[in-house]
mmCIF file of C-alpha atoms in Angstrom:
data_model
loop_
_atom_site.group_PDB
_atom_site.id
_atom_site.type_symbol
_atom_site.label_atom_id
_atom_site.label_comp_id
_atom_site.label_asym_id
_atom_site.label_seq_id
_atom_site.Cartn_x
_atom_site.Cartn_y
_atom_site.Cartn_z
ATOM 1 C CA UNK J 1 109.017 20.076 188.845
ATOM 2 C CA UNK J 2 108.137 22.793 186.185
ATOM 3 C CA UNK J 3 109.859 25.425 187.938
ATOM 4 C CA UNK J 4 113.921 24.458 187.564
ATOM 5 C CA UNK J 5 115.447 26.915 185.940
ATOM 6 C CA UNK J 6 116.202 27.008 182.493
ATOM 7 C CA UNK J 7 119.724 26.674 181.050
ATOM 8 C CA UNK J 8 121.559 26.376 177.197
ATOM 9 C CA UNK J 9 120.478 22.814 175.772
ATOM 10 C CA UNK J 10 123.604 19.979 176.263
ATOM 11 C CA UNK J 11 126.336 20.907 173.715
ATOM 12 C CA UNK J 12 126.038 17.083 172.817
ATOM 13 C CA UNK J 13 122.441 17.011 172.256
ATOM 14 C CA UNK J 14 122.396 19.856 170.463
ATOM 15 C CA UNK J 15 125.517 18.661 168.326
ATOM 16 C CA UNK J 16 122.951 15.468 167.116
ATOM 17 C CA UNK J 17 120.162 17.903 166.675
ATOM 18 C CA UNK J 18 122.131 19.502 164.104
ATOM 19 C CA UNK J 19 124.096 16.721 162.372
ATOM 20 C CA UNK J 20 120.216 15.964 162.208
ATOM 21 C CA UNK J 21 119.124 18.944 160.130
ATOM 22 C CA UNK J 22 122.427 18.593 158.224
ATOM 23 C CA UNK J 23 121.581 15.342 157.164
ATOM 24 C CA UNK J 24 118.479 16.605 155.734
ATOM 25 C CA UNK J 25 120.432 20.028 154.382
ATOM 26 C CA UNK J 26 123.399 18.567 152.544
ATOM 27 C CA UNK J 27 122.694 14.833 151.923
ATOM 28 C CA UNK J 28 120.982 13.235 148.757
ATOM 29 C CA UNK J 29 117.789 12.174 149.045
ATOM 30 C CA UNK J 30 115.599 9.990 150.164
ATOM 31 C CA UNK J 31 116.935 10.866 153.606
ATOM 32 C CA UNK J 32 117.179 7.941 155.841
ATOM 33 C CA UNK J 33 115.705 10.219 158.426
ATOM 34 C CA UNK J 34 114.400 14.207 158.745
ATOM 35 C CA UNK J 35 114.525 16.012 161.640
ATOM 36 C CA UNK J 36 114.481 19.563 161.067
ATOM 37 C CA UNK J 37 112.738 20.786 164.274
ATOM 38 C CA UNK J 38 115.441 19.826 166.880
ATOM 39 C CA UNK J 39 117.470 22.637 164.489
ATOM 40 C CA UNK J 40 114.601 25.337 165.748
ATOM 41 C CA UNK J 41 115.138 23.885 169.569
ATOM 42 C CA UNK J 42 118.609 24.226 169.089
ATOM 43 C CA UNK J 43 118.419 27.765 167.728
ATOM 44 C CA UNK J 44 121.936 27.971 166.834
ATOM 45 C CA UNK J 45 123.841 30.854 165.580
ATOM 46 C CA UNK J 46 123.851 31.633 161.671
ATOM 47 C CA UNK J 47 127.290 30.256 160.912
ATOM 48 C CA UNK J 48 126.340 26.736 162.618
ATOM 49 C CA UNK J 49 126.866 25.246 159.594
ATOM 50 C CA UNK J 50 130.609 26.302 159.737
ATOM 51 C CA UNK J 51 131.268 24.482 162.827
ATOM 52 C CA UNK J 52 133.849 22.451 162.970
ATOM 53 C CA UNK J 53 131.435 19.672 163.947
ATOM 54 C CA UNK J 54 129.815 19.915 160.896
ATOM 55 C CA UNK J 55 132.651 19.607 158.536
ATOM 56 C CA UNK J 56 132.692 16.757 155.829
ATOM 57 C CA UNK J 57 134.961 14.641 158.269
ATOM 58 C CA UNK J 58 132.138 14.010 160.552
ATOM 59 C CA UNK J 59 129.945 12.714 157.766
ATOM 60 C CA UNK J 60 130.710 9.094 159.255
ATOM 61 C CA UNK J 61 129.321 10.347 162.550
ATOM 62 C CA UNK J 62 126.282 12.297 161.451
ATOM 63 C CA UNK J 63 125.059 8.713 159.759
ATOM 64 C CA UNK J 64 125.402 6.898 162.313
ATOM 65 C CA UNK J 65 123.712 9.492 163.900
ATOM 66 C CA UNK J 66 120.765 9.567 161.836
ATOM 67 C CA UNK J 67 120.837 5.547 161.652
ATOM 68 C CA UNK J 68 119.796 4.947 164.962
ATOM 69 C CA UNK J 69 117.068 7.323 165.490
ATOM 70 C CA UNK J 70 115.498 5.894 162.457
ATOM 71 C CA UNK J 71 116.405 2.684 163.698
ATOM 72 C CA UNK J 72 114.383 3.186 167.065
ATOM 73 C CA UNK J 73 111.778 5.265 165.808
ATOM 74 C CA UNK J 74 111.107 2.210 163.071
ATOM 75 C CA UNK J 75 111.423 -0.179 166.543
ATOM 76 C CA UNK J 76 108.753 2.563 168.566
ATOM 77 C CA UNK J 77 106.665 2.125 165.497
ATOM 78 C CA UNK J 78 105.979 -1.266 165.502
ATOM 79 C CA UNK J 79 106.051 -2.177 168.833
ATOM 80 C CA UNK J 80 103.071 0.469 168.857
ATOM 81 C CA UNK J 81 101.377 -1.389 166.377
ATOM 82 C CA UNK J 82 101.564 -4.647 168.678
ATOM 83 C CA UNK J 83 99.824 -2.861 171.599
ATOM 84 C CA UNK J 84 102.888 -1.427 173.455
ATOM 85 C CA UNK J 85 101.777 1.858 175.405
ATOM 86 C CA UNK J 86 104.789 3.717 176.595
ATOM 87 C CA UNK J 87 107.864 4.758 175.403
ATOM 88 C CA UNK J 88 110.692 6.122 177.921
ATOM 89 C CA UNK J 89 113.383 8.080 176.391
ATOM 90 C CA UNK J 90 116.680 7.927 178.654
ATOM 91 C CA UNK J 91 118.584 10.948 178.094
ATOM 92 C CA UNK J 92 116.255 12.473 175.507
ATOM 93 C CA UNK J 93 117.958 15.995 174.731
ATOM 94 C CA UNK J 94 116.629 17.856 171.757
ATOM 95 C CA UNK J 95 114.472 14.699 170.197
ATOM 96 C CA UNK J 96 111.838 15.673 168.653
ATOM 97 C CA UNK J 97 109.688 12.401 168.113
ATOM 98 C CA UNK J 98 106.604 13.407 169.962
ATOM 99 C CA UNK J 99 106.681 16.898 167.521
ATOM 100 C CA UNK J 100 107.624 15.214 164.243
ATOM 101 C CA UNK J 101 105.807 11.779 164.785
ATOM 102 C CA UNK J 102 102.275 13.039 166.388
ATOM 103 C CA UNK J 103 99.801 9.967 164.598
ATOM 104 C CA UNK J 104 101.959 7.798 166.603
ATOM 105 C CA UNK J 105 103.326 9.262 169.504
ATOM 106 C CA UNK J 106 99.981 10.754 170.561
ATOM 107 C CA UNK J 107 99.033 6.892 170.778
ATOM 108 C CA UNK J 108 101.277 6.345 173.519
ATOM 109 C CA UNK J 109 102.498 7.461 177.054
ATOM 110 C CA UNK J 110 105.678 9.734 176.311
ATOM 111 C CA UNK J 111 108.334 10.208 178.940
ATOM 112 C CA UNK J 112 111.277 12.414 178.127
ATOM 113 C CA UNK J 113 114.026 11.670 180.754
ATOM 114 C CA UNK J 114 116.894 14.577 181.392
ATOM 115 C CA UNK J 115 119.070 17.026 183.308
ATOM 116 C CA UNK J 116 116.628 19.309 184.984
ATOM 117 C CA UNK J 117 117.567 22.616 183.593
ATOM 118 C CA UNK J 118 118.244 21.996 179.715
ATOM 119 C CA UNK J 119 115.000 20.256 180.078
ATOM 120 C CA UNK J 120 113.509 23.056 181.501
ATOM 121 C CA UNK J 121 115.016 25.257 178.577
ATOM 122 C CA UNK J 122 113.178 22.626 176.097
ATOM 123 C CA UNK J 123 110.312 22.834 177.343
ATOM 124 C CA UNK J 124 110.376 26.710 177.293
ATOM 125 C CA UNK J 125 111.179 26.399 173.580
ATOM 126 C CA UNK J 126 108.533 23.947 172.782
ATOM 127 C CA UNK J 127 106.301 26.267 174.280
ATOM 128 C CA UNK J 128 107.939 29.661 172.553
ATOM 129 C CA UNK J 129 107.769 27.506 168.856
ATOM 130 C CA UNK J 130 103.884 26.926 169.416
ATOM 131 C CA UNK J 131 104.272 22.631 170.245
ATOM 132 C CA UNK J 132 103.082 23.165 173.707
ATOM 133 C CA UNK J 133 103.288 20.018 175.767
ATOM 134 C CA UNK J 134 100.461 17.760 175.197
ATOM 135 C CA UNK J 135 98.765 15.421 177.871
ATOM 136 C CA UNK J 136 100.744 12.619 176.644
ATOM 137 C CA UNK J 137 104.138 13.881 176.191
ATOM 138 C CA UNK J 138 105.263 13.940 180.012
ATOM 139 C CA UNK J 139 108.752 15.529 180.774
ATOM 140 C CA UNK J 140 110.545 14.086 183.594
ATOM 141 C CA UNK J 141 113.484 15.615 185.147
ATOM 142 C CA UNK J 142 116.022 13.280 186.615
ATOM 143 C CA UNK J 143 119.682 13.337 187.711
ATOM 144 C CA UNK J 144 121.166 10.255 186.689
ATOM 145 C CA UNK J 145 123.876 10.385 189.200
ATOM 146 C CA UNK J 146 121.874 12.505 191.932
ATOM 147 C CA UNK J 147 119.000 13.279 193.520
ATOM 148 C CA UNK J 148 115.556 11.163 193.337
ATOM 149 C CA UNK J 149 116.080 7.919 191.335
ATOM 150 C CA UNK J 150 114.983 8.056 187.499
ATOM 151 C CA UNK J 151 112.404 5.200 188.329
ATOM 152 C CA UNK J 152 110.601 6.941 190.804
ATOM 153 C CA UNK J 153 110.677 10.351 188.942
ATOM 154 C CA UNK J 154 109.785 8.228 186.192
ATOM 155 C CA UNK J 155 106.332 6.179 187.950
ATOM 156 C CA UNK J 156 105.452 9.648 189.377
ATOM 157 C CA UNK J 157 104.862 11.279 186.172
ATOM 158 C CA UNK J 158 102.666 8.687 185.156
ATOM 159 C CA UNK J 159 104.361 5.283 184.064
ATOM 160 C CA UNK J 160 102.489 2.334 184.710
ATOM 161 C CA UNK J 161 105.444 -0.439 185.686
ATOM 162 C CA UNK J 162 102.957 -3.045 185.201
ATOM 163 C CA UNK J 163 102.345 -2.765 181.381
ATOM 164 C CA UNK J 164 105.171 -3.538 178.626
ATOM 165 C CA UNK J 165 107.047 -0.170 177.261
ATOM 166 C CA UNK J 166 109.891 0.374 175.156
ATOM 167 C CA UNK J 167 113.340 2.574 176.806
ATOM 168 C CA UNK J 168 115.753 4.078 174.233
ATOM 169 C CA UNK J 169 119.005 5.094 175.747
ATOM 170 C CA UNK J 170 121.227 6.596 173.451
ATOM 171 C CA UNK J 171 124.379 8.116 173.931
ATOM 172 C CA UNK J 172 123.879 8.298 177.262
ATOM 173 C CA UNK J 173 125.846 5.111 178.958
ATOM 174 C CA UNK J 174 129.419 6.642 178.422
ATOM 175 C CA UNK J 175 128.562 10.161 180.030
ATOM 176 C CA UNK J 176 127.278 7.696 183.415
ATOM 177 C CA UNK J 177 129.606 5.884 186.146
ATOM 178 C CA UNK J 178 130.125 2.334 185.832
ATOM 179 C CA UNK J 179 126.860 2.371 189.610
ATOM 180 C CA UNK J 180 124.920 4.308 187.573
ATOM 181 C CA UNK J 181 124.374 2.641 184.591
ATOM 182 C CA UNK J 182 124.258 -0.567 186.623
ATOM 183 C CA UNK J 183 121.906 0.946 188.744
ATOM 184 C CA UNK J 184 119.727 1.852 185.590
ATOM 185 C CA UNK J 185 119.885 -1.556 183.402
ATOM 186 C CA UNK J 186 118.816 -3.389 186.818
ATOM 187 C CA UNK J 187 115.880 -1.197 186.609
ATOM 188 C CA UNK J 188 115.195 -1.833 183.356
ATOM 189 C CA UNK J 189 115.675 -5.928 183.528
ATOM 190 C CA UNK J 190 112.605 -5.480 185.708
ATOM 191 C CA UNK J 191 110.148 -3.860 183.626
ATOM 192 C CA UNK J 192 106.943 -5.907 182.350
ATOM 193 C CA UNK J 193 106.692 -8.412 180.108
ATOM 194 C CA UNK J 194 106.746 -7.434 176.163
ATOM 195 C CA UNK J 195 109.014 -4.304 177.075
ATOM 196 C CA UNK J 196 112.279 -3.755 174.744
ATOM 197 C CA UNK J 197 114.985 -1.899 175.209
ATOM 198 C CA UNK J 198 117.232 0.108 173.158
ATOM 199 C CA UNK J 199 120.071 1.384 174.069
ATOM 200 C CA UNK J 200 124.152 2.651 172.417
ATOM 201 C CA UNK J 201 127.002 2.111 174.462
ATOM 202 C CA UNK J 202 130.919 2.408 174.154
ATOM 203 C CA UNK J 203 133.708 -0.234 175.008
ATOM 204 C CA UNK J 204 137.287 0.524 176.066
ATOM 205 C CA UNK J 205 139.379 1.001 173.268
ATOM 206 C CA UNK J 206 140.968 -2.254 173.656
ATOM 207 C CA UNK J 207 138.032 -4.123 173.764
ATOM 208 C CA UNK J 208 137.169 -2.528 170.235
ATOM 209 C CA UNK J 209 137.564 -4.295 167.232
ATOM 210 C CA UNK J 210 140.855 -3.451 165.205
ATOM 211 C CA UNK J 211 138.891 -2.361 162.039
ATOM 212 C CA UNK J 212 136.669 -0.510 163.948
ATOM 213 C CA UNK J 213 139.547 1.725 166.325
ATOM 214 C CA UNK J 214 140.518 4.240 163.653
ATOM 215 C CA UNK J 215 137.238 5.230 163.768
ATOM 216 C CA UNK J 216 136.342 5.962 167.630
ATOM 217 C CA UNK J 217 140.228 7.386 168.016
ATOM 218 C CA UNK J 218 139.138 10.195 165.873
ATOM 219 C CA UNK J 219 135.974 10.520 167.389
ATOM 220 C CA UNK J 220 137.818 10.629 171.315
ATOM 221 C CA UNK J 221 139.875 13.388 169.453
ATOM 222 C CA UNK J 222 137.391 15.344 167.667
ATOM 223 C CA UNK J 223 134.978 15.085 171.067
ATOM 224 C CA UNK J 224 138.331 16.632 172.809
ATOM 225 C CA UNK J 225 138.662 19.327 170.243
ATOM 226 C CA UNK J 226 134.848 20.276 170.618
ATOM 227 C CA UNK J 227 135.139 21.094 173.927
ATOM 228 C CA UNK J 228 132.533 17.853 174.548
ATOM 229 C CA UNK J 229 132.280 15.977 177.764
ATOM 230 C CA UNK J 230 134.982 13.846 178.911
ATOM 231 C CA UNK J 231 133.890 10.176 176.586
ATOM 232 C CA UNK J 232 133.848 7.068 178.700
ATOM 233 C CA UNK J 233 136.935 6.599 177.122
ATOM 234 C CA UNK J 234 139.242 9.373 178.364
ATOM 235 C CA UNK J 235 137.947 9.685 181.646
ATOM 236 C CA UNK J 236 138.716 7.198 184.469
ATOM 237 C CA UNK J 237 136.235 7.561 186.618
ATOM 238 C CA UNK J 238 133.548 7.223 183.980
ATOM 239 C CA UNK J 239 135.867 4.166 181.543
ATOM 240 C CA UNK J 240 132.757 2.296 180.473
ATOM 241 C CA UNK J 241 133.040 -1.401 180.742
ATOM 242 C CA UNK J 242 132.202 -4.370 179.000
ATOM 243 C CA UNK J 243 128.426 -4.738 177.779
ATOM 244 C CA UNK J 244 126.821 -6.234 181.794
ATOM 245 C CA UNK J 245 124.897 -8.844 179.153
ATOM 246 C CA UNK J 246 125.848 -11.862 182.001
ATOM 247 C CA UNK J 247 125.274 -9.955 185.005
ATOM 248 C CA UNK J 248 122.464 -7.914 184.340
ATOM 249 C CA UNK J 249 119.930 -9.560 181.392
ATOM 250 C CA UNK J 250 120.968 -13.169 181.480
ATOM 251 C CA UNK J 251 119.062 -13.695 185.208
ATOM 252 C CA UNK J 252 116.268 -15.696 184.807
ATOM 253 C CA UNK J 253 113.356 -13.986 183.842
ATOM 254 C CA UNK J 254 114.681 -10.727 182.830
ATOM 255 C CA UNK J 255 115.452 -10.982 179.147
ATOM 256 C CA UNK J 256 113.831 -13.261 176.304
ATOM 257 C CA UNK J 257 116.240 -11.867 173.358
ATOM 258 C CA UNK J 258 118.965 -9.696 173.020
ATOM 259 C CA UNK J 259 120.240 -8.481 169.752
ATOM 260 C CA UNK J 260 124.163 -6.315 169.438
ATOM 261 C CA UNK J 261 124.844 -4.715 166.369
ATOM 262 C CA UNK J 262 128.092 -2.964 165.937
ATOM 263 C CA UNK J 263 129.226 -1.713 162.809
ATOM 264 C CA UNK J 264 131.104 -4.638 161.840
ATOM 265 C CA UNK J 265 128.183 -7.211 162.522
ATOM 266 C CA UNK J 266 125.834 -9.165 160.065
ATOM 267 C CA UNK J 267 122.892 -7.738 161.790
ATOM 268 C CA UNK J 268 124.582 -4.201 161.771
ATOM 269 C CA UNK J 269 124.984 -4.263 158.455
ATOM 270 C CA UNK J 270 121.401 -4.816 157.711
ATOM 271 C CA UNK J 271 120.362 -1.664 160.150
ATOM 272 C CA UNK J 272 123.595 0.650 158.976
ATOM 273 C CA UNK J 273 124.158 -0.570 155.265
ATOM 274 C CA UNK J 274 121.189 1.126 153.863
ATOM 275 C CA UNK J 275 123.172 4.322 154.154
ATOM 276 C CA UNK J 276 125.846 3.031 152.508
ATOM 277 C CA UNK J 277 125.118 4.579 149.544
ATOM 278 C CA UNK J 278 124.098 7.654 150.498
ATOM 279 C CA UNK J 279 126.634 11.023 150.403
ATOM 280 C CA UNK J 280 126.368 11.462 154.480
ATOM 281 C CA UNK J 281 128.148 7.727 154.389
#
C-alpha cells in the first residue's frame, strides 16, 4: 500500500490548496479560515499567484472554498466533543486538518481517502516537510471507480464500522459516475448510529436555481479554460443527477436528519453569510 508510486498532486486539489493560502494572503482579516500548509504540499511555482485561477474573478469561488472547510472542520469539532472517534475524508487531496488541527485530530481515527499515486506524492511531502504520518492519521488509497472498494480499503486500515464517525466528501461527487457515487452513499447510509455526513455536490444546470446559474456557467467555463477535469456538468457520462435524498437516506433506518444548504437557502445563509463582508466575498 505504501509503495504506489508517486505522481504531481490533482490540479483540482491543489487549485483549493491555494485559493486556501490566498485567502489567508490577500483577504482582510479575521480570516474565516487559514490554511497555509496545503500551499507547502502544493509547492507551486513562484508566479502561482499569477494564475489565472487566482485572479480577482474567482474571489466568489475561493469563499466558498474556504466556507466549507471551516464549515466541516467546525462540524469535526464538535462532533469530537460529543464522543465521535473517526473522521473519513472522501477525496481528501491536499487537506491539511490532521497538520493544522493536531489537539483535535490526534483525538480521533483519521482516514484520508484518494487516488493512489497523488496520495503517495502527499505522503512523500508530509514526510520531506518534517509532519511525518502519525499513528492516527491513516492514508488509504482507493480508486473510486476501480479496483478494491473504498469500504474495504477503508475497514482494513483500521475503521471500526461499528462505532459512529463523521465522512466529508467534498468536491468529489461530480468527478464520480452516477454507480459510483450510488455505490458510495449506500455505503455510507449504513454506517453506525451517531455518524454524519458531509458532503458538496452539483445539479444539472437546469435543475439549478435561476439566480444561482450565472454563477456555475462561469465556473463550467473557467474549469474548461483551466484545463480542469471534465465537471459533472459537461461530461455525459459523468452528468450528476438529482440529490438520491429518496432513494438512498430516506430507507428506514438510515438517516435521522438531513440538512441542504445551497447558496440561496435560509440555512445557507447562516453557514455562507458570515463572509459576506469580507473582501474574498
Amino acid at each position: 500500500m505504501h509503495g504506489e508510486q508517486a505522481a504531481a498532486p490533482d490540479s483540482t486539489a491543489v487549485r483549493v490548496a491555494l485559493w486556501r493560502a490566498l485567502h489567508v494572503e490577500v483577504d482582510s482579516p479575521p480570516h474565516v479560515f487559514e490554511d497555509e500548509v496545503g500551499l507547502k504540499l502544493a509547492a507551486p511555482d513562484d508566479g502561482w499567484r499569477s494564475r489565472p485561477d487566482m485572479s480577482p474573478f474567482t474571489r466568489p469561488f475561493r469563499a466558498s472554498i474556504v466556507a466549507r472547510a471551516r464549515f466541516i472542520e467546525d462540524l469535526v469539532g464538535e462532533q469530537a466533543a460529543r464522543g465521535v472517534g473517526q473522521y473519513v475524508i472522501l477525496g481528501a487531496g491536499l487537506d491539511t486538518f490532521a497538520q493544522r488541527r493536531p489537539a483535535i485530530a490526534s483525538g480521533l481515527r483519521v482516514f484520508e481517502i484518494d487516488q493512489p499515486r497523488p496520495q503517495a506524492r502527499k505522503r512523500q511531502r508530509l514526510i520531506e516537510l518534517g509532519f511525518g504520518i502519525p499513528e492516527w492519521l491513516r492514508l488509504v488509497p482507493v480508486d473510486f471507480e476501480a479496483g478494491p472498494s473504498w469500504w474495504d480499503r477503508l475497514v482494513t486500515a483500521g475503521f471500526d464500522a461499528g462505532q459512529p464517525a463523521v465522512v466529508a466528501s467534498t468536491g468529489v461527487a461530480m468527478y464520480l459516475t452516477r454507480d459510483a457515487t450510488v455505490a458510495t452513499l449506500l455505503q455510507i447510509a449504513a454506517l453506525a448510529t451517531g455518524s454524519t455526513l458531509a458532503m458538496t455536490f452539483m445539479l444539472p444546470l437546469p435543475l439549478v436555481e435561476p439566480e444561482e446559474r450565472p454563477g456555475r456557467q462561469a465556473t463550467e467555463k473557467f474549469a474548461r479554460a483551466a484545463g480542469g477535469h471534465p465537471s459533472s456538468a459537461s461530461s455525459p457520462r459523468r452528468r450528476c443527477w438529482h440529490w438520491p435524498t429518496k432513494p438512498v437516506f430516506e430507507r428506514p433506518g438510515t438517516c435521522r436528519q438531513a440538512v441542504l444548504l445551497s447558496a440561496t437557502s435560509p440555512a445557507g445563509r447562516m453557514v455562507f453569510g458570515r463572509q459576506a463582508q469580507r473582501s474574498c466575498w
